[in-house]
CSV table of C-alpha atoms and ligand atoms in Angstrom, one decimal:
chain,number,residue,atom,x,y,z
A,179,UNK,CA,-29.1,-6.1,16.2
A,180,UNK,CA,-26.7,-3.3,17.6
A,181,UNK,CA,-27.1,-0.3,15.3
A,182,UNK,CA,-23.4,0.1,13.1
A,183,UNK,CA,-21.8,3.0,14.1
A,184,UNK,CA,-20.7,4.9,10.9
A,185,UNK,CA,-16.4,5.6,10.4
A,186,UNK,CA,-14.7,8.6,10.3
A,187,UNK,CA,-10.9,8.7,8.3
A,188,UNK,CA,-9.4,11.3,10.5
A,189,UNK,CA,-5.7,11.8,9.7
A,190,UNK,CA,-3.5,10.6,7.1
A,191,UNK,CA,0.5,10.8,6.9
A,192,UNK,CA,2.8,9.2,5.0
A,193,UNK,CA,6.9,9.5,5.2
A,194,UNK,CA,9.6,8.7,1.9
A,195,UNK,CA,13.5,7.7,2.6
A,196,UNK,CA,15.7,10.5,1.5
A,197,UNK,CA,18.0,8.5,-0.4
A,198,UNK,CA,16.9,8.6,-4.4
A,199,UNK,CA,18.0,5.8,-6.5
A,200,UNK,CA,17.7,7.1,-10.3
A,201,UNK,CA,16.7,3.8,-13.6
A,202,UNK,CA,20.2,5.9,-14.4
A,203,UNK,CA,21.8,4.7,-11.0
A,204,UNK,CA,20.7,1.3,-11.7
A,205,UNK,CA,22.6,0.7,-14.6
A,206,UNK,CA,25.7,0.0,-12.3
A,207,UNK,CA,24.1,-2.9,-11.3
A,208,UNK,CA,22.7,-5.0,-14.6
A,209,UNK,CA,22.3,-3.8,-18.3
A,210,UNK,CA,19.2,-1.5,-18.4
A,211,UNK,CA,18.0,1.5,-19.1
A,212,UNK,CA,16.1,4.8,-18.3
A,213,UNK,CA,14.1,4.5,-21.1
A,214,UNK,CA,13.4,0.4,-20.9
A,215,UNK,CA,12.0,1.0,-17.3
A,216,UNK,CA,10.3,4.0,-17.8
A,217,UNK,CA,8.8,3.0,-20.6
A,218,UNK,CA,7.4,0.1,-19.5
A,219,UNK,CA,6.3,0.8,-15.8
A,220,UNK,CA,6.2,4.9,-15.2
A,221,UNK,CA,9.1,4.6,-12.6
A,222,UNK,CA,12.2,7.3,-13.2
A,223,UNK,CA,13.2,6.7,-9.8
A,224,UNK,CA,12.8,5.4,-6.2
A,225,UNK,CA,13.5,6.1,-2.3
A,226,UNK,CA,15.2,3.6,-0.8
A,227,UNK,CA,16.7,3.1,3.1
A,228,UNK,CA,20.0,3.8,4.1
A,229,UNK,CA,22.5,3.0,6.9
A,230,UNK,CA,20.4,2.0,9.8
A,231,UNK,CA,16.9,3.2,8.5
A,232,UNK,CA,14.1,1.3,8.5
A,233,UNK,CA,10.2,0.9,7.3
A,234,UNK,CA,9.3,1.2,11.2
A,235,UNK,CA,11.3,4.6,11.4
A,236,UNK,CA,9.2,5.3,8.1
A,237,UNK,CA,5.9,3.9,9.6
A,238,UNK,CA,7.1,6.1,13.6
A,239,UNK,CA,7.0,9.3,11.1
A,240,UNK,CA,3.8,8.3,8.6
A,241,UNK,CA,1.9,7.2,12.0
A,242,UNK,CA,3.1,10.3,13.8
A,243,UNK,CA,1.9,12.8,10.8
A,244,UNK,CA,-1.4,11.2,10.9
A,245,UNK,CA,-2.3,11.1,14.8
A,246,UNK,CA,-1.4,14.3,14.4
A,247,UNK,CA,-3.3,15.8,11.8
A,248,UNK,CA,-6.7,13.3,13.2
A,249,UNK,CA,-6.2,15.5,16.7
A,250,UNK,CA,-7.1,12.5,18.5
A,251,UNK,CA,-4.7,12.0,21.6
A,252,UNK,CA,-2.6,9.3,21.6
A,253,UNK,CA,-3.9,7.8,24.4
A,254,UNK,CA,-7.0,7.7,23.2
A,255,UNK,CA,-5.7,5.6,20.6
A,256,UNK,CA,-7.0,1.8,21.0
A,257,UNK,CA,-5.5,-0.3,18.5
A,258,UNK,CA,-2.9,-0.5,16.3
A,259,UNK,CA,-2.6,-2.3,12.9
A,260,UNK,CA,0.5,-2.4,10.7
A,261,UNK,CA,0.5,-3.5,7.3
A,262,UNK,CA,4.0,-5.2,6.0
A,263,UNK,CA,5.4,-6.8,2.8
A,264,UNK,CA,8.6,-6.3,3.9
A,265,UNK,CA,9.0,-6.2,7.9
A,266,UNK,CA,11.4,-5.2,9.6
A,267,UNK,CA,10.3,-8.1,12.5
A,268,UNK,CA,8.4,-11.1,12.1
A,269,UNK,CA,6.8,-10.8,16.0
A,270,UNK,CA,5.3,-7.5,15.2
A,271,UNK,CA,5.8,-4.0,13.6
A,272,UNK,CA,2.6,-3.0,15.2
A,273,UNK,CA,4.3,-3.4,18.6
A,274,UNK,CA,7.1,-1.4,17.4
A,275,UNK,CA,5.0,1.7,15.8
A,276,UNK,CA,3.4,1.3,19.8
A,277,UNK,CA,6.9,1.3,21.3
A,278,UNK,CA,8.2,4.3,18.9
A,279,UNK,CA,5.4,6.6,19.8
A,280,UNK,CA,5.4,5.8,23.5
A,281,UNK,CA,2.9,4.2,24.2
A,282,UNK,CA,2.5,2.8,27.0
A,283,UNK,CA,-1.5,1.7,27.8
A,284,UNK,CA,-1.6,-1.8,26.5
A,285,UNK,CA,-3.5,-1.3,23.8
A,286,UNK,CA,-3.7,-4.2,21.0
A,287,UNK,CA,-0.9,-4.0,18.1
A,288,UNK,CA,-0.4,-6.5,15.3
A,289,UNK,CA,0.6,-7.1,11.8
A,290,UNK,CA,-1.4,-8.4,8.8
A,291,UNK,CA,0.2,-9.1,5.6
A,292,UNK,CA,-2.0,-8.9,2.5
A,293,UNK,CA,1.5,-7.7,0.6
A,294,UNK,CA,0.3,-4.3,-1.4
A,295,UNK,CA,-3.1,-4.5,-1.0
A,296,UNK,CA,-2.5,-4.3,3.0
A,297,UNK,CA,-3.8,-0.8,3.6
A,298,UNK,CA,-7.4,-1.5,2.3
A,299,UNK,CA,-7.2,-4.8,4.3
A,300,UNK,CA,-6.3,-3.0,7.4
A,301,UNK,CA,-9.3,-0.6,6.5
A,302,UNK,CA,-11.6,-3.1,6.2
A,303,UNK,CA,-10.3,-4.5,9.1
A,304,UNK,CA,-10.7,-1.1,11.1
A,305,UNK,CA,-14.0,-0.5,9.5
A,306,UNK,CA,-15.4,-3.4,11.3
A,307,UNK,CA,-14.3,-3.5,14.3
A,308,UNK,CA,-15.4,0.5,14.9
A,309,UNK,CA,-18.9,0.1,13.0
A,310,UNK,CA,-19.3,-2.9,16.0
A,311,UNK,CA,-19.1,-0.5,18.7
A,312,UNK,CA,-15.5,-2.4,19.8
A,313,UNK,CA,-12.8,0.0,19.0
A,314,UNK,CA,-13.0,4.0,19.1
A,315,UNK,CA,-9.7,4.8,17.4
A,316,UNK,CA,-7.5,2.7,15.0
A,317,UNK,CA,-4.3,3.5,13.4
A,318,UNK,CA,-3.5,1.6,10.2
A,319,UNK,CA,0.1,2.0,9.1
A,320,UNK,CA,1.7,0.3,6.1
A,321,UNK,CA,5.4,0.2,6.3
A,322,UNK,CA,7.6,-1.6,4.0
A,323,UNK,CA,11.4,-1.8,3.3
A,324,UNK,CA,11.1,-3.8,0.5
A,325,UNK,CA,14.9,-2.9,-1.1
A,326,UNK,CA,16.3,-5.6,1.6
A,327,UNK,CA,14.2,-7.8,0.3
A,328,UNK,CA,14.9,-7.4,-3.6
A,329,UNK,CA,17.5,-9.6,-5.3
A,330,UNK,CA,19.3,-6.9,-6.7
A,331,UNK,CA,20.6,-8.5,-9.4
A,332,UNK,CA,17.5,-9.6,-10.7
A,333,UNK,CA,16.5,-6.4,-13.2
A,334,UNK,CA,12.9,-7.5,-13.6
A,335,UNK,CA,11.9,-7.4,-10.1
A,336,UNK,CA,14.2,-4.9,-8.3
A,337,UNK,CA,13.5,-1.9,-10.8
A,338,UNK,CA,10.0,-2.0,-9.5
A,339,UNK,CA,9.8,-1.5,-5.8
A,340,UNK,CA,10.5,1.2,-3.5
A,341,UNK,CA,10.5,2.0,0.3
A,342,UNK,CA,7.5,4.3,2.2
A,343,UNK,CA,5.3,4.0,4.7
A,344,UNK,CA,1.9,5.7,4.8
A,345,UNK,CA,-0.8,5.8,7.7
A,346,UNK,CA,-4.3,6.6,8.1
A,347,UNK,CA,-6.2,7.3,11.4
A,348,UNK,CA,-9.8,5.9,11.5
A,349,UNK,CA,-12.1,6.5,14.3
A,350,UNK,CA,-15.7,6.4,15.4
A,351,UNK,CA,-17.9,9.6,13.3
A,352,UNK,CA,-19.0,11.8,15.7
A,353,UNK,CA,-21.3,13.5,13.6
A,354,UNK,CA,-23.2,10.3,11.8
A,355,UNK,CA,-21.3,10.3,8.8
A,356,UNK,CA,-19.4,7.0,7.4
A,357,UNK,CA,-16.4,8.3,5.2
A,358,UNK,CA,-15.8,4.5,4.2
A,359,UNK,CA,-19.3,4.6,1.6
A,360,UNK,CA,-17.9,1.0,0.4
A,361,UNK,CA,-15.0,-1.2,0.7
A,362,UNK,CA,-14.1,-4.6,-0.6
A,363,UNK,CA,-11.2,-7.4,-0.1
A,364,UNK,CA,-10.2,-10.4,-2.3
A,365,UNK,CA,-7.7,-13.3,-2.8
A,366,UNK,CA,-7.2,-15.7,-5.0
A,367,UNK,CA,-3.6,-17.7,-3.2
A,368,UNK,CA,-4.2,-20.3,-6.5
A,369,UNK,CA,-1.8,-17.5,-8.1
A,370,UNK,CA,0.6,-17.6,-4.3
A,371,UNK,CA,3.4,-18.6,-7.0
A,372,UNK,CA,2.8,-14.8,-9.3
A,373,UNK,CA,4.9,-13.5,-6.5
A,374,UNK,CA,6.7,-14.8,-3.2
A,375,UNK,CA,9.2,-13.8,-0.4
A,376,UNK,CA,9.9,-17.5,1.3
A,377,UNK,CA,10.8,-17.8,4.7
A,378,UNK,CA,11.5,-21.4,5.2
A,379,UNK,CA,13.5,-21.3,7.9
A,380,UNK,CA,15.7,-24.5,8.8
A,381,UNK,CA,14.1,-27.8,10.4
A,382,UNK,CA,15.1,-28.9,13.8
A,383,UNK,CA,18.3,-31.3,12.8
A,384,UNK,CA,17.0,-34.4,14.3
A,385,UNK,CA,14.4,-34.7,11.5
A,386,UNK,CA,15.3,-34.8,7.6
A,387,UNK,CA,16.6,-31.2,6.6
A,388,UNK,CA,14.4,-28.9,4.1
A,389,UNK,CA,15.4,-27.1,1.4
A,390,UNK,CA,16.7,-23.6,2.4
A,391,UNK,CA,15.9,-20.9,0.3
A,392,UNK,CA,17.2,-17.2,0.6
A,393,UNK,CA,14.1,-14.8,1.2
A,394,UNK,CA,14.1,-12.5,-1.7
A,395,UNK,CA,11.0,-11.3,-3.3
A,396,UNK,CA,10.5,-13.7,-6.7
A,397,UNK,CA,8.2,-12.5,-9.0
A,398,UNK,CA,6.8,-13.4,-12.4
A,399,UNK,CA,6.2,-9.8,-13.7
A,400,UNK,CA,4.3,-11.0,-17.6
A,401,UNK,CA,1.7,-13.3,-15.3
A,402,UNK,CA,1.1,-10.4,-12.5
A,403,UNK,CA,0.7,-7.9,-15.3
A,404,UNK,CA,-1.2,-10.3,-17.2
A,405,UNK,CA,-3.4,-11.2,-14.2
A,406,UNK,CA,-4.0,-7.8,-12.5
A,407,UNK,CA,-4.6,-6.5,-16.0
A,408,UNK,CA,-7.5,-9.0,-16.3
A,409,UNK,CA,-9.3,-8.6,-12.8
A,410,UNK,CA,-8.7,-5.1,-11.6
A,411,UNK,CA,-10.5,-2.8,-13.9
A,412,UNK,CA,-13.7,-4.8,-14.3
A,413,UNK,CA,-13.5,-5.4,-10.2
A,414,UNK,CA,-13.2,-1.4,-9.9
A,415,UNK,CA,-16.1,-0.9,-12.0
A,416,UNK,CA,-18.1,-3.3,-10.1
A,417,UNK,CA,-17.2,-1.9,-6.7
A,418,UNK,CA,-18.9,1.3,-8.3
A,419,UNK,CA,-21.7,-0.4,-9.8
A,420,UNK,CA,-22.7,-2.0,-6.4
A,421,UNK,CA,-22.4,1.0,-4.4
A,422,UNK,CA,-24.8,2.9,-6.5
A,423,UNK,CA,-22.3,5.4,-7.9
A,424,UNK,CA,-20.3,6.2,-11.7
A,425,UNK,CA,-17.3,7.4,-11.6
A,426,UNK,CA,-18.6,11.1,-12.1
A,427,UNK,CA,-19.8,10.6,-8.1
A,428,UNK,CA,-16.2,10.4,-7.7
A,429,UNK,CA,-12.9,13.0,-7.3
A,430,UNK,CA,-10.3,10.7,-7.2
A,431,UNK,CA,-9.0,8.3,-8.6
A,432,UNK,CA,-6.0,7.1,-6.3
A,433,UNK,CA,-4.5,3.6,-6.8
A,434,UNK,CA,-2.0,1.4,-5.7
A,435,UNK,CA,0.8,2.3,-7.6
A,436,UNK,CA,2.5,-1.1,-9.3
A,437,UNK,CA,2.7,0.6,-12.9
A,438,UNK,CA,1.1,3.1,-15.1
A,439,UNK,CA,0.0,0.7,-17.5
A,440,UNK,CA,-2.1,-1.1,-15.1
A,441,UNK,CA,-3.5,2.5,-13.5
A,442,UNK,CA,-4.4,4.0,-17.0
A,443,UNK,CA,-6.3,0.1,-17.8
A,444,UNK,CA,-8.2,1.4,-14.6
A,445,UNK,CA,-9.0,5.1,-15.1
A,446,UNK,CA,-10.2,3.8,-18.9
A,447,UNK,CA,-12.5,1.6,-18.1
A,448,UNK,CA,-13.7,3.6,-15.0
A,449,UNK,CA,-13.9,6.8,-18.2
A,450,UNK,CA,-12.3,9.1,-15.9
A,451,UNK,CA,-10.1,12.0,-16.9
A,452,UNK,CA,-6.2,12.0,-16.3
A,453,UNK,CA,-7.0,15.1,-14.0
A,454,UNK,CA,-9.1,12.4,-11.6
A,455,UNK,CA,-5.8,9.9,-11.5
A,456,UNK,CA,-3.4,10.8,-8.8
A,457,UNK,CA,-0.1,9.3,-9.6
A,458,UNK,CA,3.8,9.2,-8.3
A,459,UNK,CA,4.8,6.2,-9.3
A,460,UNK,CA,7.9,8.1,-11.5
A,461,UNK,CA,9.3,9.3,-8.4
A,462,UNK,CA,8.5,6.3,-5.6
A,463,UNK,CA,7.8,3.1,-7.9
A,464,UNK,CA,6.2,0.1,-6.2
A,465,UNK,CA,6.3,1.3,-2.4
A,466,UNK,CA,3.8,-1.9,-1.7
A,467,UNK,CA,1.2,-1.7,0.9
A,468,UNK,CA,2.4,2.0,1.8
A,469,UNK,CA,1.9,3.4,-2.1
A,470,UNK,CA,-2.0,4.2,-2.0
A,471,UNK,CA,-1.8,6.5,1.7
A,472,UNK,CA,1.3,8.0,0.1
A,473,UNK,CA,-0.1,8.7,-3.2
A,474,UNK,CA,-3.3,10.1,-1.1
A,475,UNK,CA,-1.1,12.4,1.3
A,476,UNK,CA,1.4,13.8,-0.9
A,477,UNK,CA,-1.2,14.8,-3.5
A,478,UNK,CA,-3.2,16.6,-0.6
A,479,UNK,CA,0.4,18.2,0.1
A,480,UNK,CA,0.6,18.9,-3.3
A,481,UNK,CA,-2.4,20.4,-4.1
A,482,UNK,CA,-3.4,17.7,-6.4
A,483,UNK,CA,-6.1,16.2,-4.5
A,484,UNK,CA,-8.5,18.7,-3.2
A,485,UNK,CA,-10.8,18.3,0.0
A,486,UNK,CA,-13.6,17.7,0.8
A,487,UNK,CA,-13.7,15.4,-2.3
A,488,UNK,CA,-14.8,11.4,-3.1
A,489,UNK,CA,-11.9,8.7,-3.8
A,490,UNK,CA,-11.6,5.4,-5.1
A,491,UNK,CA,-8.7,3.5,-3.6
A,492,UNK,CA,-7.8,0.2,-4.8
A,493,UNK,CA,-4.7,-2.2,-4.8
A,494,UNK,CA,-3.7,-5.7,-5.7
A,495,UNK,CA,-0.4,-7.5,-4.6
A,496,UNK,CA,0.9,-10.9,-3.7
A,497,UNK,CA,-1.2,-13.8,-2.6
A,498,UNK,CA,-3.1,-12.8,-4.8
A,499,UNK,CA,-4.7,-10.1,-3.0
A,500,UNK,CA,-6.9,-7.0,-4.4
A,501,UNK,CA,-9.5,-4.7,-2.8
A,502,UNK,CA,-11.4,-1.4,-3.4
A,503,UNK,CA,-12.8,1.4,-1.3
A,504,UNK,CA,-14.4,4.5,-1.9
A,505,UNK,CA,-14.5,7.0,0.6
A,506,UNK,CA,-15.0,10.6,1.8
A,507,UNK,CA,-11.8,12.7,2.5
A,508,UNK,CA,-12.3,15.5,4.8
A,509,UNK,CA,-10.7,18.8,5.1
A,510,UNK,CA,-7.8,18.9,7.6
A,511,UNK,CA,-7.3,14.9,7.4
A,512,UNK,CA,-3.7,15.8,6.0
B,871,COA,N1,16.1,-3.7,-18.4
B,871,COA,C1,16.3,-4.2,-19.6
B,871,COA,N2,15.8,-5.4,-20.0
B,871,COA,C2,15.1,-6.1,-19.2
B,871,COA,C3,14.8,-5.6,-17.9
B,871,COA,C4,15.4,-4.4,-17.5
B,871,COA,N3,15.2,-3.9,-16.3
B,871,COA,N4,14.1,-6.5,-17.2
B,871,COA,C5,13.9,-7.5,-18.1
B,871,COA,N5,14.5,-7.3,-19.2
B,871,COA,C6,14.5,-8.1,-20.5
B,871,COA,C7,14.2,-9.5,-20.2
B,871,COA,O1,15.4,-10.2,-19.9
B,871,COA,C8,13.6,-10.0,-21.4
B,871,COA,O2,14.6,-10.2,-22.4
B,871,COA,P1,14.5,-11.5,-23.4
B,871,COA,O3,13.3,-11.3,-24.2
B,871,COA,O4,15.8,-11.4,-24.1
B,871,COA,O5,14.4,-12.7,-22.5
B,871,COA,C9,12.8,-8.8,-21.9
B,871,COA,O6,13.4,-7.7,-21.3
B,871,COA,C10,11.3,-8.9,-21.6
B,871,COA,O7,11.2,-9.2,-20.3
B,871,COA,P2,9.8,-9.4,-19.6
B,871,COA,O8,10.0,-9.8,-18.2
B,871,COA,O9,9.0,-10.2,-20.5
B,871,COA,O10,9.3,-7.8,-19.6
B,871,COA,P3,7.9,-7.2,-19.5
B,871,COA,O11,7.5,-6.5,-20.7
B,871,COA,O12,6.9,-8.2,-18.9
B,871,COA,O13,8.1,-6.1,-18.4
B,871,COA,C11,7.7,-5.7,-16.0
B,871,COA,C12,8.6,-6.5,-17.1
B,871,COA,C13,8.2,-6.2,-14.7
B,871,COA,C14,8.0,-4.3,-16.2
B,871,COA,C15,6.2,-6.0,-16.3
B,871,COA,O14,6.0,-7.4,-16.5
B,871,COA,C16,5.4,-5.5,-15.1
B,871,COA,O15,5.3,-4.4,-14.7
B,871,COA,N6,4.6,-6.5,-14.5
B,871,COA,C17,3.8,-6.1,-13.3
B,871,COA,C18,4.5,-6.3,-12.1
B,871,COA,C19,3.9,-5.7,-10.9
B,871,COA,O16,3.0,-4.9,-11.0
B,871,COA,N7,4.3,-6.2,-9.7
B,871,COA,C20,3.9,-5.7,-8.4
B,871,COA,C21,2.7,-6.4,-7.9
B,871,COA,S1,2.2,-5.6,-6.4
């Protein structure tokens, strides 16, 4: 058997909207509050697109920032994946990310949607194809616009998400290390109906029509809490468990970032200290797939997160999808 070659997480970037949309704001559009949303989810506020903005300019910036900081030359870049919940373009973000930074090698570029777990999907994804000796460098980029997507009169849905994209750089270690120590994916699509975004399109009109639905993200916020509530912190502690490790092996604890109910049911059962939880969920909500490399980036830019230091990075999302990874973060990914 071919000897696995170990991973190296090179770069990370990540890129926000300008545009702030206050719990305030959003009493203009249904009867709510600042203090029913905040209270309940952690979320004072969100960035959303404007005008002609989109999550690929988002993902162009996030995948930019993160080539960047890996100092791997683009050409030497041999794969793109891009993560979307939200996409801008059924037939392929990942070709536009290529397109936006000039690309031109015909490298391979594609989309997976595993909703807000995405990013760890698109790591496991990375993980294996470089540990088989196929790939050198992969970018992973999770990009999401989900505010076109939100029914915006619906006040138990919209209030949650945001827009962002984030981006992280994986390559072949060049010095024997594997920065992914462990990583995991699930789904469970018994649950598909906790949360949807249809796209039934229209059938040919020789044949009996369908039913058209509008594509808006539906979602059933008591059964996701209820169901992520149940699974998450028990499959975090496992993840740990398995690889050997407590939770005082680790930094970081840096999760997908849904609502801080659901994180602090995480960092208690993990035992870790608020200091470990890296959160921005009051000033980004729900940015899907894109929320975990964001979270992980701007609390390097912050100071928050310190490197070289140990991470746990999990997520859940639509499907149902969830997944875990712990890792080593370098200094100078970000
Ligand atoms: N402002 C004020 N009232 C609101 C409201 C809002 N934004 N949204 C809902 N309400 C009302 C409801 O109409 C309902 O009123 P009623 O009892 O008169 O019918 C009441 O508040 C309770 O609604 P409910 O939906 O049961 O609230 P909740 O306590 O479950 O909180 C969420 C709603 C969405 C905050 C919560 O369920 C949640 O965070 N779930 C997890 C969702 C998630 O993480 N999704 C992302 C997956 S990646």
């Amino acid at each position: 058997m071919t000897e696995l070659k170990p991973v190296k997480i090179a770069g990370i970037g990540y890129s926000v909207p300008e545009t702030v949309v206050t719990n305030d704001d959003l009493t203009k559009l249904y009867e709510t509050s600042d203090e029913w949303i905040y209270s309940r989810t952690g979320i004072k506020e969100r960035r959303l697109v404007s005008g002609n903005e989109t999550a690929v300019d988002l993902g162009e910036k996030a995948a930019k920032n993160a080539i960047e900081k890996s100092g791997i030359d683009l050409e030497d870049l041999d794969m793109i994946i891009a993560a979307s919940n939200a996409p801008v373009e059924m037939y392929s973000m990942g070709c536009q990310i290529q397109k936006r930074l000039g690309i031109k090698k015909q490298i391979p570029a594609f989309d997976i949607s595993a909703a807000c777990t995405g990013l760890i999907y698109g790591l496991d994804i990375a993980k294996g194809l470089i540990s088989s000796g196929m790939y050198k460098n992969i970018l992973v980029v999770a990009c999401d616009n989900n505010s076109k997507f939100l029914d915006w009169t619906d006040r138990g849905t919209s209030i949650l998400f945001g827009d962002g994209a984030g981006a992280v750089l994986v390559s072949e270690s060049d010095d024997g290390i594997d920065d992914i120590i462990s990583i995991d994916i699930k789904s469970d699509g018994n649950y598909d109906h906790l949360i949807s975004l249809p796209f039934d399109g229209k059938n040919c009109p020789l044949v009996e029509p369908n039913e058209v639905k509008t594509s808006l993200i539906k979602m059933n916020g008591k059964g996701v809490y209820a169901f992520v509530a149940k699974i998450l912190p028990k499959y975090v502690e496992e993840l740990l468990q398995k690889t050997g490790l407590t939770s005082d092996d680790i930094d970081y604890l840096i999760p997908h970032q849904a609502n801080i109910r659901i994180i602090q049911a995480v960092q208690e059962r993990l035992g870790m200290p608020e200091e470990k939880v890296v959160t921005n969920i009051k000033y980004y909500g729900n940015t899907s797939a894109a929320s975990i490399p964001i979270a992980l980036a701007e609390g390097v830019e912050k100071g928050k997160v310190k490197l070289p230091s140990t991470a746990i990075l999990c997520g859940f999302g639509a499907g149902m999808t969830w997944g875990g990874a712990i890792v080593r973060l370098r200094e100078g990914i970000c």
